Short mmCIF file of C-alpha atoms and ligand atoms in Angstrom, two decimals:
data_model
loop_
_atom_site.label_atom_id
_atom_site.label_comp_id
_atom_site.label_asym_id
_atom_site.label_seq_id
_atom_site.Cartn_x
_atom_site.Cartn_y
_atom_site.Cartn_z
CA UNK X 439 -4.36 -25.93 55.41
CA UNK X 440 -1.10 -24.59 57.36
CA UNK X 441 -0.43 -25.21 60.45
CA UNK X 442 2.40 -24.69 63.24
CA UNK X 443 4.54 -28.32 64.05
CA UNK X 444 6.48 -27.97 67.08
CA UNK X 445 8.95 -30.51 68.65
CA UNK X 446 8.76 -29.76 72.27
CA UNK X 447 11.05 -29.69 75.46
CA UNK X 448 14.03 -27.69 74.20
CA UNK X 449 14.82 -24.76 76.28
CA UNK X 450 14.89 -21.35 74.41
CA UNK X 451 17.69 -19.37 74.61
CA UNK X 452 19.28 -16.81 72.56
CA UNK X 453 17.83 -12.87 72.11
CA UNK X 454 14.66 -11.87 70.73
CA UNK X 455 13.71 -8.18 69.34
CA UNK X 456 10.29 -7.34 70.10
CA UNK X 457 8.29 -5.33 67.51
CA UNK X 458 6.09 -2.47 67.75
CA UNK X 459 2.70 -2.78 69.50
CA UNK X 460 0.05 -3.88 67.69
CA UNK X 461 -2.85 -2.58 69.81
CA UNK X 462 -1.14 0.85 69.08
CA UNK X 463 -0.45 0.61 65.24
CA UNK X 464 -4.48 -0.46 64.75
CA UNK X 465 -5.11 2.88 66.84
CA UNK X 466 -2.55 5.38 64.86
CA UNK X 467 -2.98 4.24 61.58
CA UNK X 468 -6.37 5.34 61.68
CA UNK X 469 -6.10 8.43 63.81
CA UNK X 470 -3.91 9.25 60.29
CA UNK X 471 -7.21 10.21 58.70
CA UNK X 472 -7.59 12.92 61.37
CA UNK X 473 -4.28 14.91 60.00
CA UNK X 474 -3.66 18.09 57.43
CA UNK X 475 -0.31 15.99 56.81
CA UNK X 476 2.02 13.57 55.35
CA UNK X 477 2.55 11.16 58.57
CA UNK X 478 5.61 8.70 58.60
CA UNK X 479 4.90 6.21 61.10
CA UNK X 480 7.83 3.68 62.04
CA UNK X 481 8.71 0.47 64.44
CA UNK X 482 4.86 -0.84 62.39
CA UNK X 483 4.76 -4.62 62.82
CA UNK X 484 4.29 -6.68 59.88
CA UNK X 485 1.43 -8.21 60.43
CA UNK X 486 -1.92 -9.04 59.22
CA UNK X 487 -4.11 -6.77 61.14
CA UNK X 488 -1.75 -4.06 60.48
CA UNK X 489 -1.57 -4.33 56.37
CA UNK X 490 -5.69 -4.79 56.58
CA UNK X 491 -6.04 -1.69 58.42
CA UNK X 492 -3.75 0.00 56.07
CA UNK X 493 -5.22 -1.77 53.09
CA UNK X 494 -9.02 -0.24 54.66
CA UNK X 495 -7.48 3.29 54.41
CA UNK X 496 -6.19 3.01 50.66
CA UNK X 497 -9.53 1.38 49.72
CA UNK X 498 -11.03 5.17 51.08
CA UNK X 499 -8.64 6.83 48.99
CA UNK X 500 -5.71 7.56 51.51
CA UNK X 501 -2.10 6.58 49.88
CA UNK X 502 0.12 3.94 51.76
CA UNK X 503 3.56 4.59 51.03
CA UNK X 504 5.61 1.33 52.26
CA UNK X 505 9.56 2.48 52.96
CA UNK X 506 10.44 -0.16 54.34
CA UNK X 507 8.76 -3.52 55.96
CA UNK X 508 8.31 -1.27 59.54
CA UNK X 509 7.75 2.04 58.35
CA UNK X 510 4.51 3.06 56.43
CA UNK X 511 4.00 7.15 55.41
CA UNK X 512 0.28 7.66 55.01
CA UNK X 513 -1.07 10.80 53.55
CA UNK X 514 -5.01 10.72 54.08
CA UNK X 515 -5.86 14.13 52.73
CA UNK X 516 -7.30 12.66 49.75
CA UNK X 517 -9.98 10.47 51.70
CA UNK X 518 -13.67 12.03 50.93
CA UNK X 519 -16.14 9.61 52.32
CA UNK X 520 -17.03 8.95 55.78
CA UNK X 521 -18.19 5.11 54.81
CA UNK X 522 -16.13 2.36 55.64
CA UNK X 523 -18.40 -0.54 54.28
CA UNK X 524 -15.86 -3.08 53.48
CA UNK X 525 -15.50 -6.91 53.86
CA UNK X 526 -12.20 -6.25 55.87
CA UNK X 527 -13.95 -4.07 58.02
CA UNK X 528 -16.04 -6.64 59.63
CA UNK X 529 -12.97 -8.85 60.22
CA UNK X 530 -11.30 -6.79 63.13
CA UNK X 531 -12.51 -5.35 65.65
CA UNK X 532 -9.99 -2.38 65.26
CA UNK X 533 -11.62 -1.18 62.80
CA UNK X 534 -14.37 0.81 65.09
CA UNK X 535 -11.60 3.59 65.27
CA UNK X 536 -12.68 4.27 62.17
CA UNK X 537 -16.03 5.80 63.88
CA UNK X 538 -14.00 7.92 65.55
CA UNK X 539 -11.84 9.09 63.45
CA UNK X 540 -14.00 9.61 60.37
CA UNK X 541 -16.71 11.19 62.73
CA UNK X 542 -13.75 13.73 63.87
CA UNK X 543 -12.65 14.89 60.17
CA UNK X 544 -16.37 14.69 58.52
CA UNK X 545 -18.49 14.97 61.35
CA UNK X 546 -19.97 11.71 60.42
CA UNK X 547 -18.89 7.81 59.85
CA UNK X 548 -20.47 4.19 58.65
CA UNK X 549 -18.91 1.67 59.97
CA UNK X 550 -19.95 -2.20 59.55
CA UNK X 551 -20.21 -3.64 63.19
CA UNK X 552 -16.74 -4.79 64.41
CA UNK X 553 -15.65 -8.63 64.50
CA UNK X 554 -12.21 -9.75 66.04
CA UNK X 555 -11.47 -12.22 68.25
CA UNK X 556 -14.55 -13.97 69.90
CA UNK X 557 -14.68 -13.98 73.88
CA UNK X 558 -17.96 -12.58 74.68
CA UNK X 559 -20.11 -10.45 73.86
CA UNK X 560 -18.13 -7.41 72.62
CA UNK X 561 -20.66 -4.01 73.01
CA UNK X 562 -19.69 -0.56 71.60
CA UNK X 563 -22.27 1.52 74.15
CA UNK X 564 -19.22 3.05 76.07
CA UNK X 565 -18.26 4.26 72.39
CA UNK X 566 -21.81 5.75 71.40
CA UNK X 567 -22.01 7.39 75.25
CA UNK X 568 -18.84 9.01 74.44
CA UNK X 569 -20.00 10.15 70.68
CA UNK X 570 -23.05 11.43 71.98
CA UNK X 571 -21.68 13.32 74.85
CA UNK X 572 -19.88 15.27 71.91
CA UNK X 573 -23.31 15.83 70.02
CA UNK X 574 -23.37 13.10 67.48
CA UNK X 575 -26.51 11.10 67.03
CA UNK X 576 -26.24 7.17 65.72
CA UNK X 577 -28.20 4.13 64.46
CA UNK X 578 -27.81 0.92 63.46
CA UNK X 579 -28.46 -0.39 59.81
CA UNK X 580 -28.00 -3.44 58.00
CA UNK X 581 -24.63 -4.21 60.00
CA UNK X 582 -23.39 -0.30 59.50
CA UNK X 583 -23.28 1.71 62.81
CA UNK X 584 -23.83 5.36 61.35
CA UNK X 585 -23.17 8.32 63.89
CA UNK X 586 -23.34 12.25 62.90
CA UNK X 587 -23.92 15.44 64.00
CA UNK X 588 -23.68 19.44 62.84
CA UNK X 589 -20.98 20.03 65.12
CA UNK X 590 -18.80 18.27 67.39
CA UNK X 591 -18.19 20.07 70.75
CA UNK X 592 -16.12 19.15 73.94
CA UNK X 593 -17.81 17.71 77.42
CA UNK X 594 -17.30 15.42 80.12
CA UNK X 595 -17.89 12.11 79.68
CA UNK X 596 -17.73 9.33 82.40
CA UNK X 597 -17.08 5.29 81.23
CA UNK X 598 -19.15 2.84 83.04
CA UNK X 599 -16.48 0.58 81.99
CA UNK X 600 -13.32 1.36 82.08
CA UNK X 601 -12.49 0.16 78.07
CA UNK X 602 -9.55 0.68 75.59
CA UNK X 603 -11.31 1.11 72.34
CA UNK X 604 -13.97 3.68 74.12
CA UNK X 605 -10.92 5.75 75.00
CA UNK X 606 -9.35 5.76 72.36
CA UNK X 607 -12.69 6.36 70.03
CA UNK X 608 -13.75 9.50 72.20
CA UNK X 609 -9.93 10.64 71.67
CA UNK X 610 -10.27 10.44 68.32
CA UNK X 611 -13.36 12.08 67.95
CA UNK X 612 -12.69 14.90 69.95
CA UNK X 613 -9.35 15.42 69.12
CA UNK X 614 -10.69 18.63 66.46
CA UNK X 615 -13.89 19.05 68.32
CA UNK X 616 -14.69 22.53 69.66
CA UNK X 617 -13.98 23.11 73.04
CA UNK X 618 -12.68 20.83 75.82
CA UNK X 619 -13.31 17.26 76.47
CA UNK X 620 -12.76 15.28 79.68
CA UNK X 621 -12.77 11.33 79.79
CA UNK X 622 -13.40 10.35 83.28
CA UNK X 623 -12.50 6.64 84.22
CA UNK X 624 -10.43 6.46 81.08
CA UNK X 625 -8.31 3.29 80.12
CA UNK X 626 -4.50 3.31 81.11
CA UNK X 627 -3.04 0.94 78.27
CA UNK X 628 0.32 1.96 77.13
CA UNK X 629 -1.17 2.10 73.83
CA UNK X 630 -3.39 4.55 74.42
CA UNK X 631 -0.34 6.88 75.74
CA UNK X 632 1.02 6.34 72.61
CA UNK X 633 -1.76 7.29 70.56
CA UNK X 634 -1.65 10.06 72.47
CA UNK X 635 1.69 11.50 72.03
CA UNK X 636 1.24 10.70 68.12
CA UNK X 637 -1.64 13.17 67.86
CA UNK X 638 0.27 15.64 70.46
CA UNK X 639 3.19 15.10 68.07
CA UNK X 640 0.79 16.26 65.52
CA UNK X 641 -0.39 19.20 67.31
CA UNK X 642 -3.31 18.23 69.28
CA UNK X 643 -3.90 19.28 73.07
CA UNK X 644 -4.38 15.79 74.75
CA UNK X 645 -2.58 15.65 78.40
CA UNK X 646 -3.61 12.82 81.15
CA UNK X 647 -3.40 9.62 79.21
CA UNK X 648 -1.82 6.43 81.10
CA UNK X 649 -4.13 8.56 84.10
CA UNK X 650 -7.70 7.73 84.75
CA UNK X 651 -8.51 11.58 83.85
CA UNK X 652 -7.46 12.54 80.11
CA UNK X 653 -8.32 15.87 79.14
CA UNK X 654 -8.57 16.86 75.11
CA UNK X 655 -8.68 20.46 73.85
CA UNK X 656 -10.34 20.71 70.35
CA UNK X 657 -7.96 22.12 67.80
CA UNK X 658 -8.13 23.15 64.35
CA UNK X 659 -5.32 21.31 62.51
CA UNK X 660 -3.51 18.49 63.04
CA UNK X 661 0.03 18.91 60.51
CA UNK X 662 2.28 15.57 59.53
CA UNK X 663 4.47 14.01 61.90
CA UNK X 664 7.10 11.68 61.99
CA UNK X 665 6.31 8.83 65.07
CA UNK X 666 7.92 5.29 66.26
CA UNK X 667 5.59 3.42 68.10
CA UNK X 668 5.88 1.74 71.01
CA UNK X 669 7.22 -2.02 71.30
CA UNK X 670 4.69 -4.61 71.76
CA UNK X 671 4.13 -5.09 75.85
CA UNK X 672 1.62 -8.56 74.78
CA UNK X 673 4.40 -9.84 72.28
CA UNK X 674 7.14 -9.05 74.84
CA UNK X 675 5.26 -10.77 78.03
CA UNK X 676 4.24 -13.87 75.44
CA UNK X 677 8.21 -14.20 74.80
CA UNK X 678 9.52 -14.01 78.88
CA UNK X 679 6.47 -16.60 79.19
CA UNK X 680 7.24 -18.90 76.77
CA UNK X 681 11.30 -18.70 77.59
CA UNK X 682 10.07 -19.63 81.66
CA UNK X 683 7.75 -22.71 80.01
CA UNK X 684 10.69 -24.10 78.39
CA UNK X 685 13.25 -23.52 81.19
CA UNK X 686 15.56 -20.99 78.83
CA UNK X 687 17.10 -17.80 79.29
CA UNK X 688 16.32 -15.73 77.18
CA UNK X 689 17.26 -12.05 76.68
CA UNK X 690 14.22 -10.11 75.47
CA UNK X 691 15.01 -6.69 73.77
CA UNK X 692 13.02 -3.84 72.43
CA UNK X 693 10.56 -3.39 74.94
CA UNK X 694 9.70 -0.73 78.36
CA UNK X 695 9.98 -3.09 81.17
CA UNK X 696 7.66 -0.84 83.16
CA UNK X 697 5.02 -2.05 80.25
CA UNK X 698 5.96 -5.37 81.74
CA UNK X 699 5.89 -4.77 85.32
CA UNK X 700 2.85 -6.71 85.99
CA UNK X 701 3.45 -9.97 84.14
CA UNK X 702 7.65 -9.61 85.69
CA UNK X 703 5.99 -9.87 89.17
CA UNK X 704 3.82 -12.28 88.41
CA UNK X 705 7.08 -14.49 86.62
CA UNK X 706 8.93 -13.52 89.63
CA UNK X 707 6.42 -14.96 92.14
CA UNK X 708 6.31 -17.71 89.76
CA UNK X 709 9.09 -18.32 90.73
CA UNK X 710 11.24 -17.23 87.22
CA UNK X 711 14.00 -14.81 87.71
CA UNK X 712 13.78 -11.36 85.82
CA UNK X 713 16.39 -8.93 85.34
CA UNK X 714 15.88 -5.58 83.91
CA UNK X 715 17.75 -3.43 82.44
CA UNK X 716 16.83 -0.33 80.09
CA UNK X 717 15.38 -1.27 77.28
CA UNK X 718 15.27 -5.52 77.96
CA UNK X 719 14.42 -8.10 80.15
CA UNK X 720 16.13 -11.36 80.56
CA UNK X 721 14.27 -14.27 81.65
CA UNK X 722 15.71 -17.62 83.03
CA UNK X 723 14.64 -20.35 85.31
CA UNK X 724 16.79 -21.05 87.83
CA UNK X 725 14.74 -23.60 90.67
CA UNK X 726 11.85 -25.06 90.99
CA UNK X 727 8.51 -23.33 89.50
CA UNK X 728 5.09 -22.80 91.67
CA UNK X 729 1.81 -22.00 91.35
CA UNK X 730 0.32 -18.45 91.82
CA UNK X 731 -3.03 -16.55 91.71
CA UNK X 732 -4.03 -13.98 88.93
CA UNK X 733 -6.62 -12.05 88.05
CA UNK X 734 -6.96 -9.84 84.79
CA UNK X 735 -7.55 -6.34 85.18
CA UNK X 736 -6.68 -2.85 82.59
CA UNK X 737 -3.70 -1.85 82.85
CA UNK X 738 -1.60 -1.60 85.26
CA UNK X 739 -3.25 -5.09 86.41
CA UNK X 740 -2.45 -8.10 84.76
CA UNK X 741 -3.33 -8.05 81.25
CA UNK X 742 -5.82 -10.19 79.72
CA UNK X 743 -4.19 -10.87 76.74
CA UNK X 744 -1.64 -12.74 78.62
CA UNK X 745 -3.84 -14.53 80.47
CA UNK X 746 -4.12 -17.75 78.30
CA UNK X 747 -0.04 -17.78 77.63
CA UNK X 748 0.25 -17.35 81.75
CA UNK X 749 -2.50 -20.31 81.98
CA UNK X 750 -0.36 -22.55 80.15
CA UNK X 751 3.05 -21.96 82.20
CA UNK X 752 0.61 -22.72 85.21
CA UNK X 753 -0.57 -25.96 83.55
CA UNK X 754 3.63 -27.38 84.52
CA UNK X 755 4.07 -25.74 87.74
CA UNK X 756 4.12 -27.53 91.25
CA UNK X 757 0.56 -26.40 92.73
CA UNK X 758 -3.08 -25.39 91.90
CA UNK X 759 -3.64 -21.88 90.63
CA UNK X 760 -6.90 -19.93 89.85
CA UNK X 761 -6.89 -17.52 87.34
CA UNK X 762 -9.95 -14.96 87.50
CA UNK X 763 -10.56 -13.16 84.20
CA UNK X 764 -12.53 -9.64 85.01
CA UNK X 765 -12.52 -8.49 82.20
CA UNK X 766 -13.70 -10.39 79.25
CA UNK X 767 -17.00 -12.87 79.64
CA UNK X 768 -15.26 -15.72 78.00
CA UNK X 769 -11.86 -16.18 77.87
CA UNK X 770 -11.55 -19.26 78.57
CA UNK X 771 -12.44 -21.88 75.68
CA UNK X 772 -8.90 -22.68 75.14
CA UNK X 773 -8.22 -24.48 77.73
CA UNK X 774 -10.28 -28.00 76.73
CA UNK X 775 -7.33 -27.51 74.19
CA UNK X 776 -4.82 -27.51 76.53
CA UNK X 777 -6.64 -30.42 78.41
CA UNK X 778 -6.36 -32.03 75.84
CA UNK X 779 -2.52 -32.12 75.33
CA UNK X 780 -2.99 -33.40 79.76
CA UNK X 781 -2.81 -29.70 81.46
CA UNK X 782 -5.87 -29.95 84.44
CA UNK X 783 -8.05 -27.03 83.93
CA UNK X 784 -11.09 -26.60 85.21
CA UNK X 785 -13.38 -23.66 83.78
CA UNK X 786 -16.62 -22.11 86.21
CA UNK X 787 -17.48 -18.63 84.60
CA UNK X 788 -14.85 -16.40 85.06
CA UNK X 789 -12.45 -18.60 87.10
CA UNK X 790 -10.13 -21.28 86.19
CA UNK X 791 -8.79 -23.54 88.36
CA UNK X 792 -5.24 -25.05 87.56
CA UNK X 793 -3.55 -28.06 88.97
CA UNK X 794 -0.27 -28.07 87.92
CA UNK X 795 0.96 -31.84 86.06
CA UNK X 796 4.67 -33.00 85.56
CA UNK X 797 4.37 -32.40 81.74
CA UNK X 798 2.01 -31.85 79.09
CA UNK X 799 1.89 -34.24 75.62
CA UNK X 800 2.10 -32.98 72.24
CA UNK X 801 -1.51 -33.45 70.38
CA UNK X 802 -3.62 -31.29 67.90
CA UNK X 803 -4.82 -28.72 68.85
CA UNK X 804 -6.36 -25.25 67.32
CA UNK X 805 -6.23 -22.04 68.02
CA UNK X 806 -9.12 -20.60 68.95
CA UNK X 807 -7.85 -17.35 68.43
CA UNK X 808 -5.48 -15.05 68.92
CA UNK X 809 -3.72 -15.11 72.55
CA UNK X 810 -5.37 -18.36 72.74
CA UNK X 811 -2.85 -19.25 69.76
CA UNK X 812 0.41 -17.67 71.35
CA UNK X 813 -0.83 -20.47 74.58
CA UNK X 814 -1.06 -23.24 72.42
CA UNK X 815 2.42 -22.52 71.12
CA UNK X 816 3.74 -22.01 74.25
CA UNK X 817 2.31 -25.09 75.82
CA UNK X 818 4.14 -26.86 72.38
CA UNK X 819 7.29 -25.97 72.82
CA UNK X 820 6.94 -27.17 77.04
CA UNK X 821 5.30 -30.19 75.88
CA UNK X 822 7.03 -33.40 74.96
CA UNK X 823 6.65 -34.79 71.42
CA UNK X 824 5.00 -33.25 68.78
CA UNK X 825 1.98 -30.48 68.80
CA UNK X 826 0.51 -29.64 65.64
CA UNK X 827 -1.57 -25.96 65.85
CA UNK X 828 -4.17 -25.53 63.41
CA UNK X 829 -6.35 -22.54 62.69
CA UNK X 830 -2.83 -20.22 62.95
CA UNK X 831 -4.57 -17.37 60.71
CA UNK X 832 -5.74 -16.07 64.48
CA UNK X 833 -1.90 -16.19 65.19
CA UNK X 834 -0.42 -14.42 62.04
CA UNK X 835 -3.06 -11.31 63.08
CA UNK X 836 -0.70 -10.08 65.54
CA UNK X 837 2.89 -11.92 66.33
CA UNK X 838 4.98 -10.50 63.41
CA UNK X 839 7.39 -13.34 61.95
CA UNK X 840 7.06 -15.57 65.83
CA UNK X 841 8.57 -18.38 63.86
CA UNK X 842 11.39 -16.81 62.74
CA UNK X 843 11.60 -15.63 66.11
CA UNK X 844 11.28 -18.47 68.11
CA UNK X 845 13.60 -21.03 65.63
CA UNK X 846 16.15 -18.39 66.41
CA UNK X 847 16.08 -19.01 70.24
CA UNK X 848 16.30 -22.86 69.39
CA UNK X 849 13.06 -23.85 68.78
CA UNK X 850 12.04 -27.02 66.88
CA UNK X 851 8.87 -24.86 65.52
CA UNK X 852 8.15 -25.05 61.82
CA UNK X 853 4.84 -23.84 59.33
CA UNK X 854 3.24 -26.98 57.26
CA UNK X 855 1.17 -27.45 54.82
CA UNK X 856 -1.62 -30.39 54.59
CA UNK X 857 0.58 -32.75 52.52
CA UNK X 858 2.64 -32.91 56.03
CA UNK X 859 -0.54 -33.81 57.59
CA UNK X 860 0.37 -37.94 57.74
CA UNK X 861 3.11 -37.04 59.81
CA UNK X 862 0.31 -36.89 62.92
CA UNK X 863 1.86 -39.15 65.42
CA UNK X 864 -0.01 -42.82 66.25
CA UNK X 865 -1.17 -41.83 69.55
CA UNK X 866 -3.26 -39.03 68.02
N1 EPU A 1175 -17.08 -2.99 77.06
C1 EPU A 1175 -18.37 -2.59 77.24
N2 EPU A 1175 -18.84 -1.58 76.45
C2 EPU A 1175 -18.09 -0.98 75.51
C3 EPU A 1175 -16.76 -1.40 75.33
C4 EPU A 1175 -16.27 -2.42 76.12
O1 EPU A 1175 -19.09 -3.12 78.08
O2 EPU A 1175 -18.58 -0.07 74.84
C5 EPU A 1175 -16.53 -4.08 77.91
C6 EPU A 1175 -16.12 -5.28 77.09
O3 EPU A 1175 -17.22 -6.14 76.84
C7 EPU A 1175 -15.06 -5.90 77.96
C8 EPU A 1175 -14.41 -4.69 78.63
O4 EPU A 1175 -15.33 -3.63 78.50
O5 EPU A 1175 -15.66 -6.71 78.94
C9 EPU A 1175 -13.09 -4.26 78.05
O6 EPU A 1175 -13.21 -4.04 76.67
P1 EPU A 1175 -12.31 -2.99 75.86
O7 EPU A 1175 -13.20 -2.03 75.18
O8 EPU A 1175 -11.26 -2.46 76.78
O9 EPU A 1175 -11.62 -3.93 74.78
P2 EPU A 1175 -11.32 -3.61 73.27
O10 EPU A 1175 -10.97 -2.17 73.11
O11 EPU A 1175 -12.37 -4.17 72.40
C10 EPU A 1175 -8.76 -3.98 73.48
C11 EPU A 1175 -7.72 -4.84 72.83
C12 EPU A 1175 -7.93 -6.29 73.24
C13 EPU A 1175 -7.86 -6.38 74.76
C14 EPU A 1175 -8.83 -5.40 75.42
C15 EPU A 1175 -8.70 -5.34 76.93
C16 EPU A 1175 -7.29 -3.68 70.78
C17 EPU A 1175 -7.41 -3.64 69.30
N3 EPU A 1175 -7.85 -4.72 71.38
O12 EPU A 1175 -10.01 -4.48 73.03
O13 EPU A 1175 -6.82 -6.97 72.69
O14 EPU A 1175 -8.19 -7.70 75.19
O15 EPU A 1175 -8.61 -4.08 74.90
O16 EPU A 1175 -7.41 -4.99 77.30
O17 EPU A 1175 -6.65 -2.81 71.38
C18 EPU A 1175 -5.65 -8.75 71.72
O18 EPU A 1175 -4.75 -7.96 71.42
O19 EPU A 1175 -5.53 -10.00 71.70
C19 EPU A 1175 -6.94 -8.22 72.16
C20 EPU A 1175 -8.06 -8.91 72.11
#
């Protein structure tokens, strides 16, 4: 079994280049299947979810082309089914693009039923209301979802909820539908704007996205492109967190600070100081840390795939903080883990309640999954003595190389193997 060993209490400081976003490469790569073209996608980041969504496209026939570790040219003319029934599949919940996208080239997809990371219950009905606005029918069978239709034409559809992967589904599906579609109460997520421009880049007529209102006009043919994708906004915040946990300074580069306004201002009130400048962020503590009150909302609100890194900066500041999570039903298992290396959490529903202590203590501790991992490390390298993370597959899914990364801002922060195991310290 691997695991993460990290020697706590050094402050990181150094520079760190952030990679491109995963949220958007696990959108593009798929809406690759909707093009007449050769696309050359760059800024990819290596990481697991990105080479298994990559690895579901050549298993439909689609040739991968790796030029180098960040940049993948995909040419997905030569895809001819409209089933994705694969193993894979079921492993990331990413892969329900593939709905969309297969149901806007052939009219009609399979799909097994998406996994991912497990906070809730995780529904696809905002998806189906979006395909069915559009004219496709669906069922369920024997873990495939299965939606079709003659023809695909434009309409107006209105989210109950305002969610990512509907919006980006009905974009995908309606990106060659016939007429014009309208998304009302669509998601603002940078990474939907940047699936956006990579299908405008294309030639698609999508205008409105990062706006509640994003209008699609049906076209014909989509021809190659050449795209960079955004940097990562979750990987960047994670990094300016985990430099305030440790008291660095740390110079964070690669990224669109307006991506970050909402977790700088939250850092700032924090108590951290945060200068920007065009294309970084440099985070250092310079007093005393405090507590502060956050609740998760879609972007531009404080995003919930922070939330468990923020939680554990909380865990060491002077005061009691509540964190209320609106968007997702559970998000909150981790934090018995981080009780258990002494934070003071206390979980009722969708609020957590955080009383700051003067330190935390390394222990074991898992990752439950995959922001719940990047919190874990972070409250390891804050902690004093040694935290072992198991369970760092959830981890590896989305922060490419972090401990590369993180060794090179001076952190004691290594990968192990079970032989290491007996190096557990006594008080565990
Ligand atoms: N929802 C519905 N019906 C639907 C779809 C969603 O009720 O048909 C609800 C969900 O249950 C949830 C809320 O709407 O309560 C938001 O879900 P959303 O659809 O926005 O989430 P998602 O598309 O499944 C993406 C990210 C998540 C991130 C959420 C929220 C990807 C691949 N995943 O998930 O990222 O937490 O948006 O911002 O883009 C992560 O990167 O760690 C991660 C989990």
């Amino acid at each position: 079994m691997e695991k993460f060993r990290i020697n706590g209490q050094i402050p990181l400081k150094g520079e760190v280049k952030i990679s491109g976003a995963k949220n958007a490469a696990v959108a593009i790569i798929p809406a690759v299947i909707l093009s007449d073209g050769i696309c050359r996608i760059d800024n990819i980041p290596n990481i697991n979810d990105v080479t298994l969504m990559a690895h579901i496209l050549e298993q439909m026939g689609a040739t991968v082309k790796m030029i180098n570790k960040s940049t993948f040219e995909i040419d997905a003319r030569n895809i001819s089914s409209h089933i994705a029934n694969y193993d894979s599949v079921r492993h990331m919940r990413a892969s329900s693009y593939l709905l969309g996208a297969l149901l806007g080239r052939f009219h009609k997809a399979s799909v097994s039923l998406p996994g991912g990371c497990d906070f809730g219950v995780r529904p696809i009905d905002q998806h189906l209301k979006g395909f069915s606005a559009l004219g496709a029918t669906h069922s369920v069978e024997g873990g495939l979802v299965n939606v079709s239709t003659e023809k695909l034409v434009g309409d107006t559809v209105y989210m109950d909820v305002v969610s990512v992967g509907a919006t980006i589904n009905i974009i995908l599906a309606s990106v060659k539908a016939e007429g014009t579609t309208i998304i009302e109460n669509a998601a603002k997520e940078p990474h939907i704007v940047d699936l956006a421009n990579f299908l405008n880049s294309m030639g698609a007529e999508i205008s409105g996205a990062g706006t509640d209102s994003i209008k699609i006009k049906g076209v014909n043919y989509l021809n190659g492109t050449n795209y960079s994708i955004i940097p990562d906004q979750i990987e960047a915040g994670t990094y300016m967190v985990a430099a305030a946990a440790t008291g660095g300074n740390v110079l964070i580069k690669n990224v669109i600070p307006k991506h970050l306004e909402s977790i700088t201002a939250k850092l700032q009130e924090i108590g951290v100081t945060v200068d920007e400048y065009d294309e970084s962020v440099r985070v250092s503590v310079n007093g005393p840390l405090s507590k502060c009150n956050i609740k998760t909302m879609p972007h531009p609100g404080f995003p919930t795939d922070m939330q468990p890194q923020i939680a554990a900066l909380l865990s060491i500041v002077n005061g009691t903080s509540i964190i209320n999570e609106s968007v997702w039903d559970n998000r909150f298992r981790y934090t018995d883990e981080l009780n258990r290396m002494g934070s003071k959490i206390s979980v009722d529903g969708k609020i957590a309640v955080i009383e700051g202590v003067k330190e935390l203590v390394g222990t074991s501790v898992k990752a439950l999954d995959l922001r719940a991992g990047a919190a874990m490390i972070i409250a390891g390298l804050a902690a004093s003595g040694t935290t072992f993370i198991e369970e760092i597959q959830h981890i590896e899914r989305g922060y490419e190389n972090i401990v590369d990364k993180l060794v090179s801002l001076g952190a004691d922060i290594k990968k192990i193997y079970s032989p290491e195991k007996d190096n557990i310290p006594k008080a565990l």
